[in-house]
Every structure is written in C-alpha cells, then in structure tokens.
Amino acid sequence: MKIIIADYIYRDGKFAENLAIAFGTHIEAVDLPEKLLKKYPDAKLIRTKPYTVLFPGFINTHVHLEFSANKTSLKYGTFMPWLDSVIEHRDDLMKDCSNEIMQNECQEMLRSGITAFGAISSFGTELQVCEESPQRVVFFNELIGSNAQYADMLYGDFLERIKASQSCDADSLITPAVAIHSPYSVHPVILQKAVSLAKQNKMPLTTHFLESQAEREWLEKAEGDFKTFFEKFFNTSTPVTTIREFMHAFDTYPTHFVHCVQANDEELAYLAQKGHTVAHCPRSNRYLGCGRLAIEKLRALELPYSVATDGLSSNDSLNIFDEFRSAIMLHHQAPVQELSLRLIKAATEDAAKALGLNSGTLEVGKNADFALVTLPELPKRPEEIALWSILYTRQADAVYIEGEQYV
Ligand code: BEZ
Ligand code: FE2
C-alpha cells in the first residue's frame, strides 16, 4: 500500500486541499492524511512537491501511432489535399514509422500525463509497441473499404487483427476494440457486421464522423471534392451511405464519434439521444481546415466529449497539455476558467466513460492512474487551478499507472 499527499486533489470539478489517497493497483481510500496514516501504518508515504495538483491520469481517446513518422510529408490546410497527400505518402510513412519512433511518442504522451490512450490501428503494426507501453491502450482495429468487391477480404483482414489484439497478455493492459473508418469509406454490409461484433463482445466502438465540409457534401449531394477523389481512385460517383443511415447503424450500441465538426444541430441531438459520445480534436481540425466543433452546443445537449490529439498525421505533438492550450485558443469566446475545468473533465472522467475504462476519477475502486502537475507558485485563488495547470504544464511532475510510478 502507498499513501500519496498532494496540496490539491482534483475531484468533482474542484481542487480539494488536505486530502490524501491510499492505493495499491487501485484506489483504496481517499481521506484526511492523518486518518489514512493511522489506518495504513505500514504504507509507503509519498509527499509531493509544494503546489502540486493530483489529477486522474489523462486519457487521449484518439491517436494514430502508425503515422508518427510524419513531419512535413502531409499537406496541412484543407481536408481534401491532405487526404490526397495521405494516399500519396502512406506507404513511405508506414515504412519510416519504426517501433522506436512509436515508443518515443508513447513516452511523449506519458510525460505529458497520459496514462491511457485509444490507438486507431489500420494495419496492426503498432500492437507490439502498445503491448510494451506502460499505458492502458484501447486498441481500435480499424475497418475500411467502401468497394463491395473487396469488402469481404477487408473484413477478413480486420477479423485477423481483432484476434491478434485479443491474444495479448493481461498485464499489457490492452483492450481489443473496433474502429469504423468513416461514413464515406466503409460499405454498409461490413459496417453492420463490425458493429454487431463490437456489441456481442462488448468491445469499445469508435468512428470518424463528419470531419470536413467535403464529407458532408459528398454524403448529402454526391458532389464536391470527394466526387473527384472517388472518381479518380474508386471509379465511382455514388456514396455508399447517407448520414442518417450511417448514424442509425450505431443505434443500439454507444459509440465514440470522432470530430463531428460538420454535424448539424439535429445530428448532434440524435447522438446525444442515443447515448453516444464525441471526441474533440482541436488542433487536427484546425490544421486540416475542418472548422471548430461547437462545444457549447454539446454542452447544451449534455452530449459528453473527450479531448484527443489525433495522430501526428494531423498534429505537431501528442502532448495533452499542448492540446488543452490549443483548445483554449480555438474556443476564444468561451469563458476561460470554465472551459479549462471542462477540458480537464473531458480528458479524464468523460474520456474514461467513452472508452469503458475504470479510470478518470479519484474514487475508491478506480485504477490508481495519476498525473501530478506542479504549479510554479502557490495559486492565489484555488478556483483557477485548472487554467494555471493548463497554461504552465508541458510535462507532468510524476505519473502513476496501476499504482506504479513511470515518470
Ligand atoms: C474507401 O475504401 O472507400 C476509402 C479508403 C481510403 C480513403 C477513402 C476511402
Ligand atoms: Fe483520426
């Protein structure tokens, strides 16, 4: 047993003072330090530095590790030229993406306080790195393929990857999961099979959804930049589904919908009604010219969202604090203190619920996953700690997963 004492402990959207946590692999008790010391006299005592805030470990719900070799290959600015550049450079980027590069990115996430992440995997090439990383990984095997002719073959390959992720050791902290690439790129027949598979096996489920204006134009009118794209690469000018049909495919199983920047009020209300959640990727959306997710609408609908970095295919780092700071600038009309608190909740409690992890809050019985952040001085007003944590943190001071210290 260990007991950790920090100046501030983040619970229920507040920063509690004079509290300590007793933990093994899970949180055993949260109480006054003197009470815990009396209850567990043999526990190892961890005293954190002055002005340290103890957060639940942060959860990055959506990252593509396989694209970690990208620096300048992909064209940022507008979605469609970016997608063209992905097709052009994908093979080289995959070839250049060594295990070492991916391990370094897992470390970068860890140092920023990320104790769990959702890895979107196209080919399964990052499975070993994810198994060996200290973090919990929800391993989202991605299904892609809109052409009916190849659909069965692609589904077979997807099933093989699912099986490989199911045979990982329990101590690798891997959860096998299902990702649908997008409405425009997955044939409805295999889409339905994959959703049923996720549901039967109670696996977390995610999908990219209405990321760009071009995607909306294609699905609604069979026009725009995607028309040129599909004519060029797939010899077709008909989308395989509609927005409504695609959303309905997920009706009976809560799913993490990624981006949703171009979803309208009715669609967002539908996602909320069906118990789905949203992944918000502020920098990725900005860099690919997709627009701003109206998080104030999500709030009004009580539609929960997480904050995610996406991959280095559409970002410049996998640091969760870089993402928070960008979110603060992107949502420039939002009250900054309130937004900061909301972002912290999004990347802890709401992210854990979206990925089905027993983490995200500092309650008894939860995983002992912690990110400790040390502020540069005594905060003058405790109600501002979320903002100061976001503005002053590049790296966490210490990070624990399953009760073990990794940073
Ligand atoms: C497709 O299979 O339709 C597809 C694959 C990659 C990108 C876009 C579409
Ligand atoms: Fe993505």
GROMACS .gro file of C-alpha atoms and ligand atoms in nm:
model
  417
    1MET     CA    1   0.000   0.000   0.000
    2LYS     CA    2   0.109   0.357  -0.073
    3ILE     CA    3  -0.027   0.688   0.051
    4ILE     CA    4   0.015   1.000  -0.161
    5ILE     CA    5  -0.033   1.351  -0.024
    6ALA     CA    6  -0.065   1.647  -0.260
    7ASP     CA    7  -0.154   2.012  -0.194
    8TYR     CA    8  -0.455   1.979  -0.425
    9ILE     CA    9  -0.656   1.677  -0.535
   10TYR     CA   10  -0.891   1.715  -0.834
   11ARG     CA   11  -1.234   1.567  -0.752
   12ASP     CA   12  -1.583   1.654  -0.878
   13GLY     CA   13  -1.455   1.956  -1.070
   14LYS     CA   14  -1.291   2.106  -0.759
   15PHE     CA   15  -0.945   2.114  -0.607
   16ALA     CA   16  -0.964   1.968  -0.257
   17GLU     CA   17  -0.698   2.060  -0.002
   18ASN     CA   18  -0.574   1.850   0.287
   19LEU     CA   19  -0.663   1.513   0.134
   20ALA     CA   20  -0.458   1.200   0.067
   21ILE     CA   21  -0.509   0.883  -0.135
   22ALA     CA   22  -0.423   0.529  -0.026
   23PHE     CA   23  -0.366   0.295  -0.319
   24GLY     CA   24  -0.232  -0.035  -0.447
   25THR     CA   25  -0.315  -0.108  -0.811
   26HIS     CA   26  -0.650   0.061  -0.734
   27ILE     CA   27  -0.758   0.347  -0.511
   28GLU     CA   28  -0.829   0.206  -0.164
   29ALA     CA   29  -0.929   0.517   0.028
   30VAL     CA   30  -0.947   0.897   0.000
   31ASP     CA   31  -0.942   1.081   0.330
   32LEU     CA   32  -0.755   1.320   0.559
   33PRO     CA   33  -0.381   1.233   0.561
   34GLU     CA   34  -0.375   1.163   0.938
   35LYS     CA   35  -0.666   0.923   0.908
   36LEU     CA   36  -0.505   0.726   0.628
   37LEU     CA   37  -0.168   0.713   0.806
   38LYS     CA   38  -0.343   0.567   1.108
   39LYS     CA   39  -0.544   0.319   0.902
   40TYR     CA   40  -0.243   0.201   0.696
   41PRO     CA   41   0.061   0.243   0.930
   42ASP     CA   42   0.288   0.032   0.705
   43ALA     CA   43   0.207   0.217   0.383
   44LYS     CA   44   0.486   0.386   0.188
   45LEU     CA   45   0.432   0.761   0.214
   46ILE     CA   46   0.473   0.978  -0.098
   47ARG     CA   47   0.488   1.351  -0.030
   48THR     CA   48   0.464   1.558  -0.347
   49LYS     CA   49   0.637   1.892  -0.403
   50PRO     CA   50   0.469   2.215  -0.289
   51TYR     CA   51   0.193   2.345  -0.519
   52THR     CA   52   0.137   2.003  -0.674
   53VAL     CA   53  -0.204   1.905  -0.814
   54LEU     CA   54  -0.301   1.538  -0.831
   55PHE     CA   55  -0.520   1.462  -1.134
   56PRO     CA   56  -0.653   1.127  -1.254
   57GLY     CA   57  -0.427   1.018  -1.542
   58PHE     CA   58  -0.528   1.187  -1.868
   59ILE     CA   59  -0.687   0.977  -2.144
   60ASN     CA   60  -0.613   1.052  -2.509
   61THR     CA   61  -0.908   0.879  -2.675
   62HIS     CA   62  -0.794   0.904  -3.038
   63VAL     CA   63  -0.441   0.873  -3.177
   64HIS     CA   64  -0.292   0.712  -3.492
   65LEU     CA   65   0.054   0.593  -3.382
   66GLU     CA   66   0.118   0.437  -3.724
   67PHE     CA   67   0.151   0.786  -3.872
   68SER     CA   68   0.413   0.902  -3.620
   69ALA     CA   69   0.684   0.946  -3.886
   70ASN     CA   70   0.504   1.239  -4.046
   71LYS     CA   71   0.664   1.581  -4.010
   72THR     CA   72   0.618   1.766  -4.341
   73SER     CA   73   0.502   1.492  -4.583
   74LEU     CA   74   0.132   1.557  -4.538
   75LYS     CA   75  -0.029   1.874  -4.667
   76TYR     CA   76  -0.200   2.071  -4.391
   77GLY     CA   77  -0.456   2.349  -4.458
   78THR     CA   78  -0.756   2.191  -4.629
   79PHE     CA   79  -0.903   1.842  -4.583
   80MET     CA   80  -0.905   1.709  -4.939
   81PRO     CA   81  -0.548   1.800  -5.041
   82TRP     CA   82  -0.446   1.647  -4.704
   83LEU     CA   83  -0.629   1.320  -4.786
   84ASP     CA   84  -0.465   1.316  -5.131
   85SER     CA   85  -0.127   1.358  -4.962
   86VAL     CA   86  -0.210   1.067  -4.725
   87ILE     CA   87  -0.275   0.841  -5.025
   88GLU     CA   88   0.047   0.961  -5.190
   89HIS     CA   89   0.275   0.923  -4.887
   90ARG     CA   90   0.107   0.649  -4.685
   91ASP     CA   91   0.343   0.368  -4.786
   92ASP     CA   92   0.657   0.572  -4.719
   93LEU     CA   93   0.524   0.699  -4.388
   94MET     CA   94   0.441   0.343  -4.277
   95LYS     CA   95   0.784   0.219  -4.382
   96ASP     CA   96   0.957   0.501  -4.193
   97CYS     CA   97   0.749   0.451  -3.880
   98SER     CA   98   0.979   0.229  -3.673
   99ASN     CA   99   0.890   0.084  -3.334
  100GLU     CA  100   1.143   0.325  -3.186
  101ILE     CA  101   0.956   0.627  -3.325
  102MET     CA  102   0.625   0.496  -3.188
  103GLN     CA  103   0.782   0.412  -2.850
  104ASN     CA  104   0.913   0.769  -2.826
  105GLU     CA  105   0.563   0.903  -2.894
  106CYS     CA  106   0.416   0.679  -2.622
  107GLN     CA  107   0.680   0.826  -2.390
  108GLU     CA  108   0.590   1.180  -2.500
  109MET     CA  109   0.227   1.106  -2.414
  110LEU     CA  110   0.330   0.954  -2.081
  111ARG     CA  111   0.545   1.253  -1.985
  112SER     CA  112   0.251   1.484  -2.053
  113GLY     CA  113   0.040   1.279  -1.808
  114ILE     CA  114  -0.145   1.048  -2.049
  115THR     CA  115  -0.198   0.714  -1.871
  116ALA     CA  116  -0.437   0.561  -2.127
  117PHE     CA  117  -0.500   0.609  -2.497
  118GLY     CA  118  -0.721   0.487  -2.779
  119ALA     CA  119  -0.493   0.369  -3.061
  120ILE     CA  120  -0.660   0.366  -3.403
  121SER     CA  121  -0.486   0.090  -3.594
  122SER     CA  122  -0.512   0.048  -3.972
  123PHE     CA  123  -0.266  -0.241  -4.002
  124GLY     CA  124  -0.188  -0.368  -3.653
  125THR     CA  125   0.178  -0.261  -3.686
  126GLU     CA  126   0.178  -0.077  -3.352
  127LEU     CA  127   0.036  -0.367  -3.147
  128GLN     CA  128   0.373  -0.472  -3.005
  129VAL     CA  129   0.462  -0.115  -2.906
  130CYS     CA  130   0.121  -0.077  -2.739
  131GLU     CA  131   0.166  -0.406  -2.552
  132GLU     CA  132   0.503  -0.294  -2.423
  133SER     CA  133   0.399   0.062  -2.336
  134PRO     CA  134   0.316   0.120  -1.969
  135GLN     CA  135  -0.016   0.282  -2.057
  136ARG     CA  136  -0.358   0.123  -2.086
  137VAL     CA  137  -0.439   0.100  -2.455
  138VAL     CA  138  -0.781   0.060  -2.609
  139PHE     CA  139  -0.666  -0.097  -2.934
  140PHE     CA  140  -0.914   0.011  -3.203
  141ASN     CA  141  -0.878  -0.221  -3.504
  142GLU     CA  142  -0.996  -0.011  -3.794
  143LEU     CA  143  -1.228  -0.134  -4.068
  144ILE     CA  144  -1.211   0.042  -4.407
  145GLY     CA  145  -1.341  -0.037  -4.755
  146SER     CA  146  -1.634   0.108  -4.947
  147ASN     CA  147  -1.598  -0.115  -5.253
  148ALA     CA  148  -1.833  -0.416  -5.225
  149GLN     CA  149  -1.595  -0.628  -5.437
  150TYR     CA  150  -1.318  -0.614  -5.175
  151ALA     CA  151  -1.538  -0.584  -4.867
  152ASP     CA  152  -1.524  -0.950  -4.758
  153MET     CA  153  -1.148  -0.967  -4.799
  154LEU     CA  154  -1.102  -0.645  -4.596
  155TYR     CA  155  -1.342  -0.772  -4.330
  156GLY     CA  156  -1.141  -1.095  -4.306
  157ASP     CA  157  -0.820  -0.899  -4.255
  158PHE     CA  158  -0.993  -0.686  -3.990
  159LEU     CA  159  -1.103  -1.005  -3.804
  160GLU     CA  160  -0.743  -1.132  -3.803
  161ARG     CA  161  -0.628  -0.806  -3.643
  162ILE     CA  162  -0.909  -0.826  -3.387
  163LYS     CA  163  -0.792  -1.178  -3.295
  164ALA     CA  164  -0.430  -1.066  -3.260
  165SER     CA  165  -0.532  -0.787  -3.021
  166GLN     CA  166  -0.745  -1.034  -2.822
  167SER     CA  167  -0.449  -1.259  -2.759
  168CYS     CA  168  -0.237  -1.001  -2.574
  169ASP     CA  169  -0.123  -1.072  -2.216
  170ALA     CA  170  -0.350  -0.930  -1.944
  171ASP     CA  171  -0.057  -0.733  -1.799
  172SER     CA  172  -0.015  -0.545  -2.129
  173LEU     CA  173  -0.335  -0.354  -2.031
  174ILE     CA  174  -0.471  -0.385  -2.387
  175THR     CA  175  -0.847  -0.372  -2.452
  176PRO     CA  176  -0.940  -0.503  -2.801
  177ALA     CA  177  -1.179  -0.265  -2.976
  178VAL     CA  178  -1.341  -0.175  -3.310
  179ALA     CA  179  -1.299   0.140  -3.523
  180ILE     CA  180  -1.507   0.217  -3.831
  181HIS     CA  181  -1.304   0.445  -4.058
  182SER     CA  182  -1.586   0.679  -4.171
  183PRO     CA  183  -1.928   0.701  -4.341
  184TYR     CA  184  -1.769   0.751  -4.683
  185SER     CA  185  -1.516   0.468  -4.665
  186VAL     CA  186  -1.697   0.165  -4.517
  187HIS     CA  187  -1.957  -0.042  -4.703
  188PRO     CA  188  -2.286  -0.073  -4.504
  189VAL     CA  189  -2.276  -0.455  -4.506
  190ILE     CA  190  -1.938  -0.483  -4.333
  191LEU     CA  191  -2.022  -0.181  -4.118
  192GLN     CA  192  -2.319  -0.367  -3.972
  193LYS     CA  193  -2.111  -0.683  -3.918
  194ALA     CA  194  -1.844  -0.488  -3.732
  195VAL     CA  195  -2.098  -0.305  -3.512
  196SER     CA  196  -2.259  -0.641  -3.423
  197LEU     CA  197  -1.917  -0.787  -3.344
  198ALA     CA  198  -1.837  -0.497  -3.109
  199LYS     CA  199  -2.175  -0.531  -2.941
  200GLN     CA  200  -2.155  -0.909  -2.897
  201ASN     CA  201  -1.806  -0.889  -2.749
  202LYS     CA  202  -1.874  -0.567  -2.551
  203MET     CA  203  -1.578  -0.404  -2.724
  204PRO     CA  204  -1.543  -0.024  -2.733
  205LEU     CA  205  -1.654   0.120  -3.069
  206THR     CA  206  -1.547   0.439  -3.243
  207THR     CA  207  -1.578   0.608  -3.583
  208HIS     CA  208  -1.464   0.925  -3.759
  209PHE     CA  209  -1.779   1.125  -3.839
  210LEU     CA  210  -1.847   1.447  -4.034
  211GLU     CA  211  -1.494   1.579  -4.005
  212SER     CA  212  -1.497   1.802  -4.315
  213GLN     CA  213  -1.740   2.007  -4.521
  214ALA     CA  214  -1.636   1.794  -4.821
  215GLU     CA  215  -1.754   1.478  -4.641
  216ARG     CA  216  -2.096   1.634  -4.581
  217GLU     CA  217  -2.127   1.750  -4.942
  218TRP     CA  218  -2.040   1.403  -5.071
  219LEU     CA  219  -2.279   1.217  -4.840
  220GLU     CA  220  -2.567   1.462  -4.895
  221LYS     CA  221  -2.530   1.554  -5.261
  222ALA     CA  222  -2.268   1.321  -5.414
  223GLU     CA  223  -2.076   1.635  -5.508
  224GLY     CA  224  -1.765   1.832  -5.421
  225ASP     CA  225  -1.401   1.734  -5.370
  226PHE     CA  226  -1.486   1.378  -5.265
  227LYS     CA  227  -1.657   1.323  -5.603
  228THR     CA  228  -1.328   1.389  -5.780
  229PHE     CA  229  -1.149   1.169  -5.525
  230PHE     CA  230  -1.387   0.872  -5.565
  231GLU     CA  231  -1.393   0.902  -5.943
  232LYS     CA  232  -1.013   0.904  -5.950
  233PHE     CA  233  -0.934   0.626  -5.702
  234PHE     CA  234  -1.251   0.414  -5.691
  235ASN     CA  235  -1.417   0.469  -6.029
  236THR     CA  236  -1.748   0.560  -5.863
  237SER     CA  237  -1.954   0.875  -5.817
  238THR     CA  238  -2.208   0.738  -5.567
  239PRO     CA  239  -2.163   0.742  -5.188
  240VAL     CA  240  -2.226   0.407  -5.016
  241THR     CA  241  -2.445   0.553  -4.742
  242THR     CA  242  -2.630   0.860  -4.617
  243ILE     CA  243  -2.560   1.048  -4.294
  244ARG     CA  244  -2.887   0.925  -4.144
  245GLU     CA  245  -2.835   0.563  -4.246
  246PHE     CA  246  -2.482   0.568  -4.108
  247MET     CA  247  -2.588   0.714  -3.771
  248HIS     CA  248  -2.869   0.460  -3.741
  249ALA     CA  249  -2.621   0.174  -3.777
  250PHE     CA  250  -2.496   0.262  -3.426
  251ASP     CA  251  -2.840   0.298  -3.265
  252THR     CA  252  -2.811   0.008  -3.025
  253TYR     CA  253  -2.451   0.047  -2.907
  254PRO     CA  254  -2.287   0.359  -2.756
  255THR     CA  255  -2.007   0.476  -2.982
  256HIS     CA  256  -1.731   0.738  -2.965
  257PHE     CA  257  -1.788   0.967  -3.268
  258VAL     CA  258  -1.465   1.145  -3.363
  259HIS     CA  259  -1.465   1.510  -3.489
  260CYS     CA  260  -1.837   1.581  -3.568
  261VAL     CA  261  -1.727   1.934  -3.664
  262GLN     CA  262  -1.975   1.944  -3.954
  263ALA     CA  263  -2.264   1.772  -3.773
  264ASN     CA  264  -2.577   1.989  -3.758
  265ASP     CA  265  -2.796   2.052  -3.451
  266GLU     CA  266  -3.031   1.767  -3.537
  267GLU     CA  267  -2.748   1.517  -3.578
  268LEU     CA  268  -2.581   1.623  -3.254
  269ALA     CA  269  -2.916   1.590  -3.074
  270TYR     CA  270  -2.954   1.241  -3.223
  271LEU     CA  271  -2.610   1.134  -3.098
  272ALA     CA  272  -2.698   1.266  -2.751
  273GLN     CA  273  -3.034   1.087  -2.753
  274LYS     CA  274  -2.873   0.753  -2.837
  275GLY     CA  275  -2.614   0.780  -2.558
  276HIS     CA  276  -2.313   0.832  -2.784
  277THR     CA  277  -2.008   1.047  -2.707
  278VAL     CA  278  -1.782   1.273  -2.915
  279ALA     CA  279  -1.402   1.300  -2.945
  280HIS     CA  280  -1.286   1.659  -2.992
  281CYS     CA  281  -0.953   1.706  -3.174
  282PRO     CA  282  -0.896   2.084  -3.177
  283ARG     CA  283  -0.552   2.102  -3.341
  284SER     CA  284  -0.627   1.835  -3.601
  285ASN     CA  285  -0.949   2.016  -3.701
  286ARG     CA  286  -0.763   2.349  -3.721
  287TYR     CA  287  -0.467   2.215  -3.920
  288LEU     CA  288  -0.688   2.037  -4.176
  289GLY     CA  289  -0.917   2.338  -4.219
  290CYS     CA  290  -1.221   2.147  -4.095
  291GLY     CA  291  -1.359   2.418  -3.865
  292ARG     CA  292  -1.440   2.443  -3.496
  293LEU     CA  293  -1.652   2.190  -3.308
  294ALA     CA  294  -1.929   2.391  -3.136
  295ILE     CA  295  -1.863   2.252  -2.789
  296GLU     CA  296  -2.118   2.494  -2.642
  297LYS     CA  297  -2.386   2.304  -2.835
  298LEU     CA  298  -2.261   1.972  -2.699
  299ARG     CA  299  -2.285   2.116  -2.353
  300ALA     CA  300  -2.642   2.233  -2.406
  301LEU     CA  301  -2.734   1.885  -2.533
  302GLU     CA  302  -2.544   1.716  -2.247
  303LEU     CA  303  -2.352   1.526  -2.513
  304PRO     CA  304  -2.026   1.422  -2.340
  305TYR     CA  305  -1.696   1.472  -2.522
  306SER     CA  306  -1.331   1.380  -2.480
  307VAL     CA  307  -1.024   1.575  -2.596
  308ALA     CA  308  -0.784   1.393  -2.825
  309THR     CA  309  -0.468   1.468  -3.019
  310ASP     CA  310  -0.548   1.257  -3.328
  311GLY     CA  311  -0.224   1.133  -3.489
  312LEU     CA  312   0.093   1.311  -3.597
  313SER     CA  313  -0.064   1.286  -3.942
  314SER     CA  314  -0.265   1.595  -3.845
  315ASN     CA  315  -0.083   1.737  -3.544
  316ASP     CA  316   0.256   1.855  -3.420
  317SER     CA  317   0.267   1.670  -3.087
  318LEU     CA  318   0.084   1.408  -2.881
  319ASN     CA  319   0.113   1.618  -2.563
  320ILE     CA  320  -0.228   1.653  -2.397
  321PHE     CA  321  -0.138   1.993  -2.245
  322ASP     CA  322  -0.049   2.129  -2.591
  323GLU     CA  323  -0.397   2.013  -2.696
  324PHE     CA  324  -0.563   2.185  -2.398
  325ARG     CA  325  -0.384   2.513  -2.471
  326SER     CA  326  -0.489   2.499  -2.836
  327ALA     CA  327  -0.849   2.430  -2.733
  328ILE     CA  328  -0.841   2.742  -2.520
  329MET     CA  329  -0.731   2.950  -2.821
  330LEU     CA  330  -0.970   2.780  -3.066
  331HIS     CA  331  -1.274   2.838  -2.842
  332HIS     CA  332  -1.182   3.201  -2.788
  333GLN     CA  333  -1.532   3.310  -2.695
  334ALA     CA  334  -1.571   3.059  -2.412
  335PRO     CA  335  -1.515   3.181  -2.053
  336VAL     CA  336  -1.157   3.066  -1.996
  337GLN     CA  337  -1.183   2.936  -1.637
  338GLU     CA  338  -1.496   2.736  -1.708
  339LEU     CA  339  -1.351   2.599  -2.032
  340SER     CA  340  -1.032   2.487  -1.853
  341LEU     CA  341  -1.233   2.290  -1.598
  342ARG     CA  342  -1.444   2.142  -1.877
  343LEU     CA  343  -1.134   2.030  -2.073
  344ILE     CA  344  -0.990   1.856  -1.767
  345LYS     CA  345  -1.320   1.671  -1.711
  346ALA     CA  346  -1.334   1.583  -2.082
  347ALA     CA  347  -0.987   1.424  -2.077
  348THR     CA  348  -1.045   1.230  -1.753
  349GLU     CA  349  -1.396   1.134  -1.641
  350ASP     CA  350  -1.576   1.169  -1.975
  351ALA     CA  351  -1.294   1.005  -2.172
  352ALA     CA  352  -1.291   0.705  -1.933
  353LYS     CA  353  -1.666   0.658  -1.981
  354ALA     CA  354  -1.632   0.685  -2.359
  355LEU     CA  355  -1.362   0.415  -2.368
  356GLY     CA  356  -1.514   0.196  -2.094
  357LEU     CA  357  -1.213   0.233  -1.863
  358ASN     CA  358  -1.232   0.208  -1.484
  359SER     CA  359  -1.030   0.529  -1.456
  360GLY     CA  360  -1.083   0.903  -1.491
  361THR     CA  361  -1.185   0.992  -1.136
  362LEU     CA  362  -1.014   0.968  -0.798
  363GLU     CA  363  -1.276   0.749  -0.633
  364VAL     CA  364  -1.236   0.432  -0.429
  365GLY     CA  365  -1.217   0.128  -0.658
  366LYS     CA  366  -1.086   0.317  -0.961
  367ASN     CA  367  -0.749   0.232  -1.119
  368ALA     CA  368  -0.459   0.406  -0.945
  369ASP     CA  369  -0.364   0.608  -1.255
  370PHE     CA  370  -0.239   0.958  -1.163
  371ALA     CA  371  -0.087   1.261  -1.332
  372LEU     CA  372   0.083   1.505  -1.094
  373VAL     CA  373   0.132   1.863  -1.203
  374THR     CA  374   0.346   2.113  -1.012
  375LEU     CA  375   0.245   2.479  -1.036
  376PRO     CA  376   0.516   2.748  -1.044
  377GLU     CA  377   0.391   2.915  -0.723
  378LEU     CA  378   0.112   2.899  -0.468
  379PRO     CA  379  -0.207   2.966  -0.666
  380LYS     CA  380  -0.370   3.279  -0.529
  381ARG     CA  381  -0.723   3.157  -0.593
  382PRO     CA  382  -0.779   2.777  -0.586
  383GLU     CA  383  -1.077   2.803  -0.823
  384GLU     CA  384  -0.831   2.898  -1.102
  385ILE     CA  385  -0.612   2.589  -1.071
  386ALA     CA  386  -0.745   2.423  -1.388
  387LEU     CA  387  -0.634   2.719  -1.601
  388TRP     CA  388  -0.295   2.754  -1.429
  389SER     CA  389  -0.234   2.380  -1.468
  390ILE     CA  390  -0.309   2.403  -1.840
  391LEU     CA  391  -0.101   2.715  -1.901
  392TYR     CA  392   0.208   2.614  -1.702
  393THR     CA  393   0.239   2.241  -1.775
  394ARG     CA  394   0.445   2.092  -2.054
  395GLN     CA  395   0.535   1.778  -1.867
  396ALA     CA  396   0.379   1.615  -1.563
  397ASP     CA  397   0.593   1.605  -1.250
  398ALA     CA  398   0.508   1.238  -1.186
  399VAL     CA  399   0.286   0.976  -1.350
  400TYR     CA  400   0.143   0.654  -1.196
  401ILE     CA  401  -0.030   0.367  -1.373
  402GLU     CA  402  -0.179   0.075  -1.176
  403GLY     CA  403  -0.009   0.225  -0.872
  404GLU     CA  404   0.341   0.213  -1.024
  405GLN     CA  405   0.541   0.527  -1.093
  406TYR     CA  406   0.663   0.569  -1.454
  407VAL     CA  407   0.766   0.938  -1.459
  408BEZ     C1  408  -1.256   0.358  -4.936
  408BEZ     O1  409  -1.229   0.239  -4.927
  408BEZ     O2  410  -1.362   0.398  -4.981
  408BEZ     C2  411  -1.156   0.463  -4.889
  408BEZ     C3  412  -1.031   0.425  -4.844
  408BEZ     C4  413  -0.943   0.523  -4.803
  408BEZ     C5  414  -0.979   0.657  -4.806
  408BEZ     C6  415  -1.103   0.693  -4.851
  408BEZ     C7  416  -1.193   0.596  -4.894
  409FE2     FE  417  -0.830   1.020  -3.672
   0.00000   0.00000   0.00000
